[in-house]
Short mmCIF file of C-alpha atoms and ligand atoms in Angstrom, two decimals:
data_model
loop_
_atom_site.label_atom_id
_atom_site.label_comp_id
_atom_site.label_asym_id
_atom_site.label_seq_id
_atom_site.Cartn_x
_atom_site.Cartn_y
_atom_site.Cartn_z
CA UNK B 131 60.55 20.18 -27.49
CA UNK B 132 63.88 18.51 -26.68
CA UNK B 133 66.16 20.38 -23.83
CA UNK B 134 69.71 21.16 -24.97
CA UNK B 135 72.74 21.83 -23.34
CA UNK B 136 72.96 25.27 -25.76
CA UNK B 137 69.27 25.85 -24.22
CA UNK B 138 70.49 25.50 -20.95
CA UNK B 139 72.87 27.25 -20.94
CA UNK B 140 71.34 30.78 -22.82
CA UNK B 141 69.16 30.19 -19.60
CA UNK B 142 71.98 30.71 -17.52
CA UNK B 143 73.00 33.79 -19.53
CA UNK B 144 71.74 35.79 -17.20
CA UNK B 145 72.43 34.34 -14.04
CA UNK B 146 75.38 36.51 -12.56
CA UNK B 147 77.61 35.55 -9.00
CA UNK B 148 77.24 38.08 -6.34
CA UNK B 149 78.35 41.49 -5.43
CA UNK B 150 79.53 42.35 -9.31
CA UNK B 151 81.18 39.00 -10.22
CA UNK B 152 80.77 37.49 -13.72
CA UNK B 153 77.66 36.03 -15.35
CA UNK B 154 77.83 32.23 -14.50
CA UNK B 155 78.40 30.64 -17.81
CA UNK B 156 81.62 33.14 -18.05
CA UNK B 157 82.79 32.13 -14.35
CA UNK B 158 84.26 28.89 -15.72
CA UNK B 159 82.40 27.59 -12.59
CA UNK B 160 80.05 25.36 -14.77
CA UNK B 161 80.72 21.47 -14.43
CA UNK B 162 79.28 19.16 -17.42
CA UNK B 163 75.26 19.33 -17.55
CA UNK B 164 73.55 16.45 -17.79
CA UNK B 165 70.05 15.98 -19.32
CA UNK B 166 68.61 13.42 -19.12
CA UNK B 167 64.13 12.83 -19.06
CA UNK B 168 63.40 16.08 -18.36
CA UNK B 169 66.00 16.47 -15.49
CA UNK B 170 68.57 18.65 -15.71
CA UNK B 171 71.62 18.47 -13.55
CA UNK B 172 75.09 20.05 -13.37
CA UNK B 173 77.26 21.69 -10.54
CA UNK B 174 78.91 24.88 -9.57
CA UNK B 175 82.12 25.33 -8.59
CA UNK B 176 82.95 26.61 -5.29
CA UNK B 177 85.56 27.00 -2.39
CA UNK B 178 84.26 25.91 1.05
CA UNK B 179 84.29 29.85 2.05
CA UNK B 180 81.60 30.81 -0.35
CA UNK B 181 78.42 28.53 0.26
CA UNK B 182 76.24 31.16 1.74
CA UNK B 183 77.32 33.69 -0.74
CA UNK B 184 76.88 31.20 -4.19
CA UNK B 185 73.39 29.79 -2.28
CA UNK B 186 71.65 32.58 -4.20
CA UNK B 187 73.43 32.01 -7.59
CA UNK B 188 72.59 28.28 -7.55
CA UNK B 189 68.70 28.99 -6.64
CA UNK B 190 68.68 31.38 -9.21
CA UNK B 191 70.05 28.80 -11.51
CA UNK B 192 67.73 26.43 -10.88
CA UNK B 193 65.01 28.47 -11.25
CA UNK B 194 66.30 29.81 -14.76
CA UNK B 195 66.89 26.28 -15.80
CA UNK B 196 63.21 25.05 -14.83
CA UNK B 197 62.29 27.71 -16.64
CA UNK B 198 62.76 26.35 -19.94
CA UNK B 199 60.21 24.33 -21.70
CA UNK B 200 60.63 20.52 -21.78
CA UNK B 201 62.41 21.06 -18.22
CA UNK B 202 60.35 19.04 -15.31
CA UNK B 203 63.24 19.53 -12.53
CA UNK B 204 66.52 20.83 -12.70
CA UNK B 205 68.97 19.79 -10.30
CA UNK B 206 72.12 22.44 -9.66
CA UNK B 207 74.41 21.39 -6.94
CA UNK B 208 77.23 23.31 -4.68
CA UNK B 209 80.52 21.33 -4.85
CA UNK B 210 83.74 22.39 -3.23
CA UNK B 211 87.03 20.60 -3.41
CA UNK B 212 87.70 18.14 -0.45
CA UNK B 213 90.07 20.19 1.80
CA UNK B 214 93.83 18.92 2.11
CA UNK B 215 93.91 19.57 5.99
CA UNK B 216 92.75 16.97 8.04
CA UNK B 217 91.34 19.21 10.47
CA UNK B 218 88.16 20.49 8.65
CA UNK B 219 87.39 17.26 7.54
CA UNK B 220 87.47 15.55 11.12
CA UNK B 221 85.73 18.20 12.80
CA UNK B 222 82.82 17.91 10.14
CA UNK B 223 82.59 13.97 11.22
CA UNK B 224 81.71 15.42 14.99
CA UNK B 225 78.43 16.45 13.26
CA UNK B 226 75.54 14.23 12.80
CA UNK B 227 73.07 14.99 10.11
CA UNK B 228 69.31 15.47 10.25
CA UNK B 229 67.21 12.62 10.70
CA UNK B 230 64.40 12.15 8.08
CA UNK B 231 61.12 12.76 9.71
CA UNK B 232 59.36 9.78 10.41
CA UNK B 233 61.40 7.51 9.19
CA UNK B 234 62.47 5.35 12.51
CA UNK B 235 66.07 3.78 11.15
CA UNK B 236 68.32 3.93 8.16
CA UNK B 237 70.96 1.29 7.94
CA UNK B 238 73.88 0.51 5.36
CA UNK B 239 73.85 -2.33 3.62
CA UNK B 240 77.87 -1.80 2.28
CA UNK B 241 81.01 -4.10 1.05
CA UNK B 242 84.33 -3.83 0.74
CA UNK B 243 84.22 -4.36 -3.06
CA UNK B 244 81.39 -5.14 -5.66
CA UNK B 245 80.14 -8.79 -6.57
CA UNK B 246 79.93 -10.15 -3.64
CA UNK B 247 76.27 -9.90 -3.35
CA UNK B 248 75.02 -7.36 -1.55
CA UNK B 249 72.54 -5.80 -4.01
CA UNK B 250 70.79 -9.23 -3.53
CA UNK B 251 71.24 -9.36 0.22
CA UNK B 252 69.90 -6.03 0.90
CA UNK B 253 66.93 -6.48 -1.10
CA UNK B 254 66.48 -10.18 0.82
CA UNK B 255 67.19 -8.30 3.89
CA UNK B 256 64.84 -5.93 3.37
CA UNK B 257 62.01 -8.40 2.37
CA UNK B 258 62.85 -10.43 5.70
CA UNK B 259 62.37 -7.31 7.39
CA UNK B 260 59.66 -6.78 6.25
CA UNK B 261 58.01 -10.41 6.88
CA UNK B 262 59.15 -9.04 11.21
CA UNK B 263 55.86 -7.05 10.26
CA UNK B 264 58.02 -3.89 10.01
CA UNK B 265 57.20 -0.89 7.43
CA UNK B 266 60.19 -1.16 4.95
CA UNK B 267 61.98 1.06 2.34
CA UNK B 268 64.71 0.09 0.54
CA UNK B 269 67.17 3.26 -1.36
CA UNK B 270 69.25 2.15 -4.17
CA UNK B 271 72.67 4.34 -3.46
CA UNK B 272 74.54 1.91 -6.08
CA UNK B 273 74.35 4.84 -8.33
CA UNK B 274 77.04 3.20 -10.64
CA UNK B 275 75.26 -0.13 -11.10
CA UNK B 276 71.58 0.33 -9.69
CA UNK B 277 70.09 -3.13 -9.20
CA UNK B 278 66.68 -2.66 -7.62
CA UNK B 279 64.81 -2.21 -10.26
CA UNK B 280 65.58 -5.59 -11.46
CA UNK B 281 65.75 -7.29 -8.46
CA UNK B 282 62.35 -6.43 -7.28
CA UNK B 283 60.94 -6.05 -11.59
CA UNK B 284 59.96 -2.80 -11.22
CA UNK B 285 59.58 -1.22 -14.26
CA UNK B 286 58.05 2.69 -14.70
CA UNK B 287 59.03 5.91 -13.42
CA UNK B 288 58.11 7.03 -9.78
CA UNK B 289 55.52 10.01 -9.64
CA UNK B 290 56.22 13.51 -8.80
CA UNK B 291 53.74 14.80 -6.43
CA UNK B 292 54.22 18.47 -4.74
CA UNK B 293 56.96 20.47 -6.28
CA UNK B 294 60.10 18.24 -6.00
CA UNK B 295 58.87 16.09 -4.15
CA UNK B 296 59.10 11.77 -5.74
CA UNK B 297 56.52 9.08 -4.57
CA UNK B 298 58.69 5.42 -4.28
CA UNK B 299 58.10 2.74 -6.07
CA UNK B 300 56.49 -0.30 -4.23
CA UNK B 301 57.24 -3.56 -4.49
CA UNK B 302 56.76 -7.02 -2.11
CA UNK B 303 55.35 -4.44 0.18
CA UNK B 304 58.30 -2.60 0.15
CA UNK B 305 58.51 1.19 -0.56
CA UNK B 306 61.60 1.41 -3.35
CA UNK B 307 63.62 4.24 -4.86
CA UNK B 308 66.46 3.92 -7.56
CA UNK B 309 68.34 5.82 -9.57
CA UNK B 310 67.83 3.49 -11.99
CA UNK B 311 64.15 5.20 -11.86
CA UNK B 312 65.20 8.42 -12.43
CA UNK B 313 68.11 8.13 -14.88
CA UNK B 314 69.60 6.49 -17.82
CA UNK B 315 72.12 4.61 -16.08
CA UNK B 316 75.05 5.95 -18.72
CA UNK B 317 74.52 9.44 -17.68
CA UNK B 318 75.29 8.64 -14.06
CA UNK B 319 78.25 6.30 -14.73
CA UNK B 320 80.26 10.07 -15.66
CA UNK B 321 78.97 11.71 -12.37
CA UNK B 322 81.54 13.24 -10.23
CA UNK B 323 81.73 11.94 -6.54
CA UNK B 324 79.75 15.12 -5.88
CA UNK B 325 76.88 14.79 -8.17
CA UNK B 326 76.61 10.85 -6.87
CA UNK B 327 76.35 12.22 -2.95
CA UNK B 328 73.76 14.75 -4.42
CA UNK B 329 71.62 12.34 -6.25
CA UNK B 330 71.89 10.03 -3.38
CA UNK B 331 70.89 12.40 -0.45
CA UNK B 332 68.09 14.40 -2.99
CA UNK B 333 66.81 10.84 -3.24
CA UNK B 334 67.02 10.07 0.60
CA UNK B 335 65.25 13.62 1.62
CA UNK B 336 62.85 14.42 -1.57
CA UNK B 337 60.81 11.01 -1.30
CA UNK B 338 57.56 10.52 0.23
CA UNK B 339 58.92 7.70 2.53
CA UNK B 340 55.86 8.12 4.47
CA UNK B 341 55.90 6.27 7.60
CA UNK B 342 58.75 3.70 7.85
CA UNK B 343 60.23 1.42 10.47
CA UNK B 344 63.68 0.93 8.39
CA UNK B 345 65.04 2.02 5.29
CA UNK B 346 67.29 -0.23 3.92
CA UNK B 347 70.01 1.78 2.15
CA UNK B 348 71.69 -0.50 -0.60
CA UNK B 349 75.45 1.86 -0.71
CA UNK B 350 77.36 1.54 -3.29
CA UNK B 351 80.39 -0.94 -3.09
CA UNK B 352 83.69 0.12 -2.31
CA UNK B 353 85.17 2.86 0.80
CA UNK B 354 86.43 5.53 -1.49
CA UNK B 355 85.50 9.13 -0.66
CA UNK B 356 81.80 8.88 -2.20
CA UNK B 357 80.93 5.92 0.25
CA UNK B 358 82.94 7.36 2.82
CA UNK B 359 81.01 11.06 2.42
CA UNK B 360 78.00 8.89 2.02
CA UNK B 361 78.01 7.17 4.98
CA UNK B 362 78.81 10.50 6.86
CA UNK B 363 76.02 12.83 5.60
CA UNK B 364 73.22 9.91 6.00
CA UNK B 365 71.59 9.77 9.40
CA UNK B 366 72.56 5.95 9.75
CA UNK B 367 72.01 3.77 12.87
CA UNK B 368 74.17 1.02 11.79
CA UNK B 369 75.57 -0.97 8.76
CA UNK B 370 75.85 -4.44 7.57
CA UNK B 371 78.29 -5.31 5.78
CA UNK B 372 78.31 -8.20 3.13
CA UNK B 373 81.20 -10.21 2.21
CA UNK B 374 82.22 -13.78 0.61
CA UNK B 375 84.33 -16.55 2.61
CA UNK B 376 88.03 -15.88 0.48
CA UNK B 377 90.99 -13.98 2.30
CA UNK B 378 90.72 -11.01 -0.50
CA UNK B 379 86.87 -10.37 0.00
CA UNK B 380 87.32 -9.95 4.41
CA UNK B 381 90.20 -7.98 3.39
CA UNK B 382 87.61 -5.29 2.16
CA UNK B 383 85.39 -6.13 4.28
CA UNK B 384 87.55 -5.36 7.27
CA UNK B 385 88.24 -1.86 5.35
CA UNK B 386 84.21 -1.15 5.01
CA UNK B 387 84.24 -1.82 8.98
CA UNK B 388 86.80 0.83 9.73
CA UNK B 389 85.36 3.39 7.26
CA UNK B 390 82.00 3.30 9.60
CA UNK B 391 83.66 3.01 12.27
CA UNK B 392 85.53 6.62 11.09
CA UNK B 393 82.51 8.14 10.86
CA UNK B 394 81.12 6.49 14.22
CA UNK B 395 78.34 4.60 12.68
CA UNK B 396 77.42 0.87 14.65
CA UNK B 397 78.51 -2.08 12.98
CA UNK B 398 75.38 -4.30 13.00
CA UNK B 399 77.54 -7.30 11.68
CA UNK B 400 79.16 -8.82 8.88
CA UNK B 401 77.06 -11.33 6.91
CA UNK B 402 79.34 -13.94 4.55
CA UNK B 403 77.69 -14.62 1.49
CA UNK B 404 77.88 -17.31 -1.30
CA UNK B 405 79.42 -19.56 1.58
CA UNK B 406 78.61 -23.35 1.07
CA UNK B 407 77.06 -24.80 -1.90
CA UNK B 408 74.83 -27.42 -1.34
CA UNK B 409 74.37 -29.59 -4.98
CA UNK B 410 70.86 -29.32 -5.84
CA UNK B 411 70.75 -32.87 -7.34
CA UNK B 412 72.80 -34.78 -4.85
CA UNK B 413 73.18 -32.79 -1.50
CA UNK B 414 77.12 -32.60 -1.54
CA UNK B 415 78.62 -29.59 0.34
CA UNK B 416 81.11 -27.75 -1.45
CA UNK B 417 82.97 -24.70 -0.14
CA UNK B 418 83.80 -23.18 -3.24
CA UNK B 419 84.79 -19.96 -2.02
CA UNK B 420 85.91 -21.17 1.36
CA UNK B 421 83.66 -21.07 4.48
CA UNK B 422 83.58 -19.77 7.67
CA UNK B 423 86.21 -16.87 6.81
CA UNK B 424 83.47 -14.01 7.71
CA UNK B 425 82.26 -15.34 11.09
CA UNK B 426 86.38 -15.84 11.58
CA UNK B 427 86.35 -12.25 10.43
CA UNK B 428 83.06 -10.69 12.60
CA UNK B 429 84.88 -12.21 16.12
CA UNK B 430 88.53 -10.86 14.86
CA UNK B 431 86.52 -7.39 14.79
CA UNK B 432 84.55 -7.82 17.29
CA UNK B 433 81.54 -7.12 15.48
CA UNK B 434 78.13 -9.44 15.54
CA UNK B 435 77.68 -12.46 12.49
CA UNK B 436 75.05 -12.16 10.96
CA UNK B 437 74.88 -15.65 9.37
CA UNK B 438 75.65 -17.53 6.01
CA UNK B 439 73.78 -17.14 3.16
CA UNK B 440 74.66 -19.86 0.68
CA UNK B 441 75.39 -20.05 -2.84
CA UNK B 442 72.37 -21.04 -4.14
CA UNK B 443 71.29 -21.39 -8.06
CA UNK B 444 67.00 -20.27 -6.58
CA UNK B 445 68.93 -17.16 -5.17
CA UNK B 446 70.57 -16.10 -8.13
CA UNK B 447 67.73 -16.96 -10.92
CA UNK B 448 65.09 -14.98 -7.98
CA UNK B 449 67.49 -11.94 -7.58
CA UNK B 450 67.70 -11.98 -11.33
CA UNK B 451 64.27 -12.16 -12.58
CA UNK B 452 62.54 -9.53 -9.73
CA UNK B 453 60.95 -12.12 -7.25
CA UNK B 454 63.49 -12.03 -4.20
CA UNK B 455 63.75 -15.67 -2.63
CA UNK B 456 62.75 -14.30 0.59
CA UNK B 457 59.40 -13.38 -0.95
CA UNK B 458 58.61 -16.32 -2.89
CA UNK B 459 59.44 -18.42 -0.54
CA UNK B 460 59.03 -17.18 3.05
CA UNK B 461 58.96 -20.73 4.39
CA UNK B 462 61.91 -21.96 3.03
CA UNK B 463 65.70 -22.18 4.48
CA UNK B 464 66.89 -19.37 2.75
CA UNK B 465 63.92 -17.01 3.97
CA UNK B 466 64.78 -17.98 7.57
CA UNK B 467 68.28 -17.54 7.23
CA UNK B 468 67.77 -13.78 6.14
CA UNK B 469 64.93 -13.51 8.73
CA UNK B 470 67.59 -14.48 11.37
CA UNK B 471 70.00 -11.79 10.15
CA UNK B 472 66.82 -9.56 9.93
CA UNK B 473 65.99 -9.86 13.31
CA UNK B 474 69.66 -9.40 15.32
CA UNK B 475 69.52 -6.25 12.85
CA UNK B 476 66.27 -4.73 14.73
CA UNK B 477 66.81 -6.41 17.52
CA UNK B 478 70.12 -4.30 17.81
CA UNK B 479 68.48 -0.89 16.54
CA UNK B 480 65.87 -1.42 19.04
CA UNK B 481 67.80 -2.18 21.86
CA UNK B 482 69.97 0.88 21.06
CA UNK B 483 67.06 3.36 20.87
CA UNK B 484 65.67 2.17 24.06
CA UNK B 485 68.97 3.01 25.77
CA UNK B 486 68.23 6.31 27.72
CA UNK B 487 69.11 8.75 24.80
CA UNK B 488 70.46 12.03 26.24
CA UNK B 489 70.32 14.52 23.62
CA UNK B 490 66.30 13.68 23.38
CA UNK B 491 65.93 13.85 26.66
CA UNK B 492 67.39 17.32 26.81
CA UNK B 493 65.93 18.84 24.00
P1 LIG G 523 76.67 -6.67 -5.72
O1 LIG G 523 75.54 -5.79 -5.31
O2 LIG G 523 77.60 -7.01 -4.59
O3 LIG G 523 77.42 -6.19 -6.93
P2 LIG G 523 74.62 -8.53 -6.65
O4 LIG G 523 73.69 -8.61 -5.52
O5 LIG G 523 74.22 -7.72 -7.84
O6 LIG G 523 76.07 -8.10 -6.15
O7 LIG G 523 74.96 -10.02 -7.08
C1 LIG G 523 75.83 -10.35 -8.15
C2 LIG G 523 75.33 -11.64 -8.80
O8 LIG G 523 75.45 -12.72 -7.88
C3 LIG G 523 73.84 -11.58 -9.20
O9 LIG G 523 73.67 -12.25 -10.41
C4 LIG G 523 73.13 -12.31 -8.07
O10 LIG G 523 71.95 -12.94 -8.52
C5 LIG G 523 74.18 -13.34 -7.66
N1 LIG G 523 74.10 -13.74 -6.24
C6 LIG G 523 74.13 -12.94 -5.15
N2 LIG G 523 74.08 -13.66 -4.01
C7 LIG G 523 74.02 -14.97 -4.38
C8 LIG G 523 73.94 -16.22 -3.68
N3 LIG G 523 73.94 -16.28 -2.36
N4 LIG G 523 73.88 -17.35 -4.43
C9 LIG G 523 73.90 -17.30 -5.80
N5 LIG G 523 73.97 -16.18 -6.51
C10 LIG G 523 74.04 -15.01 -5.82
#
């Protein structure tokens, strides 16, 4: 039997705030509710004052809402209005949040603005990684345009083992989790920046990871408040960021810097993309986009290059038909330039972790 929002919400008919307040559905508190496979997701209103006291009400609406038949999971999130004070906001980027258990790293894979490649690169990054004889994972965070799935052909739905618990995809060796798994890609395009940082860190925290060395976290692009919140609430050791050689691409690359830089996350270096074309049929060079504007870029900033990956036709038809270049061809000049970016990238995380770590020590 199909789930309805009119189902849904007669199950929240009797779901009531605290201490006397109104039933839920009458509150006016209710954001849109999405249904999508069995999943169920919508949000409750809230000021930043009343998250222990609407805790109850949202476990009680998830319970209501799982309830139902045809439900598998329902999904109810807390969301309260950014703050207009700077002062709340800046304190919260003092705090770091939890690591996930035994998972070693996360990093960022980010850029400035979308296109420029790094859906591919992350997934090539990861794969390179990987080839370093590391245990890999790879998120998909673009929640807007999730590109894993075809990147790496994965089709199917992950598993859910113990209560909400997912078990990722795998791939190339690779442990993978998408959105584009879980849900029709439409129904995300209308979440609120809330519901995306929900999906995203339900997704980081309710997978069976297992044991990983790295998990590659493709963000979505852009440094508006989602990345931004994003890249704050993650436990991230560092970010790359991905851009192309022209002026207007570092110029957004240079704003993905600062934003992890805000939020005091390492810079693990810029990497330019589509940068020299070499004609496959006679050999010619061409900069089409320009070349040489990211390393320009990565010194300005004083933040490590990563390399030049270029614009290559094998990249593009790989990326686009699931069999990433840097698995099909491990031997080849593309594979090692990812494998060189892959290993300043753990040869940086290592070399930080190794430095005497205080706050372990102590504890
Ligand atoms: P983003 O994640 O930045 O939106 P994608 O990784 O999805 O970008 O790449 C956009 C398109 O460009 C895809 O069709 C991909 O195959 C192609 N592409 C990415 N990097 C390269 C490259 N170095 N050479 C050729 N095509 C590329």
């Amino acid at each position: 039997m199909s789930v309805t929002r009119e189902k849904v919400l007669a199950a929240l008919e009797g779901v009531y705030l605290p201490e006397g307040g109104p039933s839920l559905v009458r509150s006016g508190r209710l954001s849109d509710i999405v249904i999508a496979d069995g999943k169920v997701t919508f949000s409750i209103a809230i000021t930043p004052k009343e998250v222990m006291t609407l805790e109850v009400t949202r476990a009680a609406a998830e319970k209501a809402v799982e309830a139902l038949r045809g439900v598998e999971q329902a999904v109810v999130m807390l969301t309260a209005e950014r703050s207009t004070s700077p002062t709340p906001q800046r304190a919260k980027l003092s705090t770091r949040p939890t690591s996930i258990p035994d998972v070693r790293h996360i990093i960022a894979v980010a850029s400035g603005k979308g296109g420029v490649g790094k859906s591919t690169t992350a997934a090539n990054l990861a794969v390179a990684l990987s080839s370093l004889g590391l245990k890999v994972g790879v998120l998909d965070a673009d929640i807007y345009g999730p590109s894993m799935p075809r990147i790496f052909g994965i089709t199917g739905k992950p598993r859910l083992l113990t209560g909400r618990i997912l078990e990722p995809m795998e791939a190339f060796g690779l442990k993978v989790m998408s959105i584009g798994f879980l849900v029709d890609p439409e129904a995300a395009m209308i979440w609120r920046g809330p519901m995306v940082i929900s999906a995203i860190t339900q997704m980081l925290r309710e997978v069976a990871w297992g044991e990983l060395d790295i998990l590659v976290v493709d963000m979505p692009p852009g440094t508006g408040d989602a990345q931004l919140t994003l890249a704050q609430q993650t436990p991230l050791s560092g970010a790359v960021i991905v851009s192309t050689p022209q002026d207007l691409a570092l110029i957004d690359a240079r704003r993905g810097v600062a934003m992890f830089r805000k939020v005091e996350v390492p810079i693990l270096g810029v990497l330019e993309n589509m940068s020299t074309f070499v004609c496959p049929s006679c050999g010619h060079r061409s900069d089409i986009f320009g070349h040489g504007g990211a390393r320009d870029e990565a010194e300005k900033l004083e933040v490590p290059f990563l390399g030049e990956i270029p614009l290559s036709m094998p990249i593009r038809e790989t990326s686009d038909s699931g069999k990433p270049i840097a698995a099909m061809e491990p031997d080849g000049t593309l594979a090692q330039a990812y494998r060189l970016a892959a290993q300043s990238v753990w040869g940086q995380l290592e070399s930080t972790t190794q430095r005497p770590a205080p706050r372990i020590i102590l504890e």
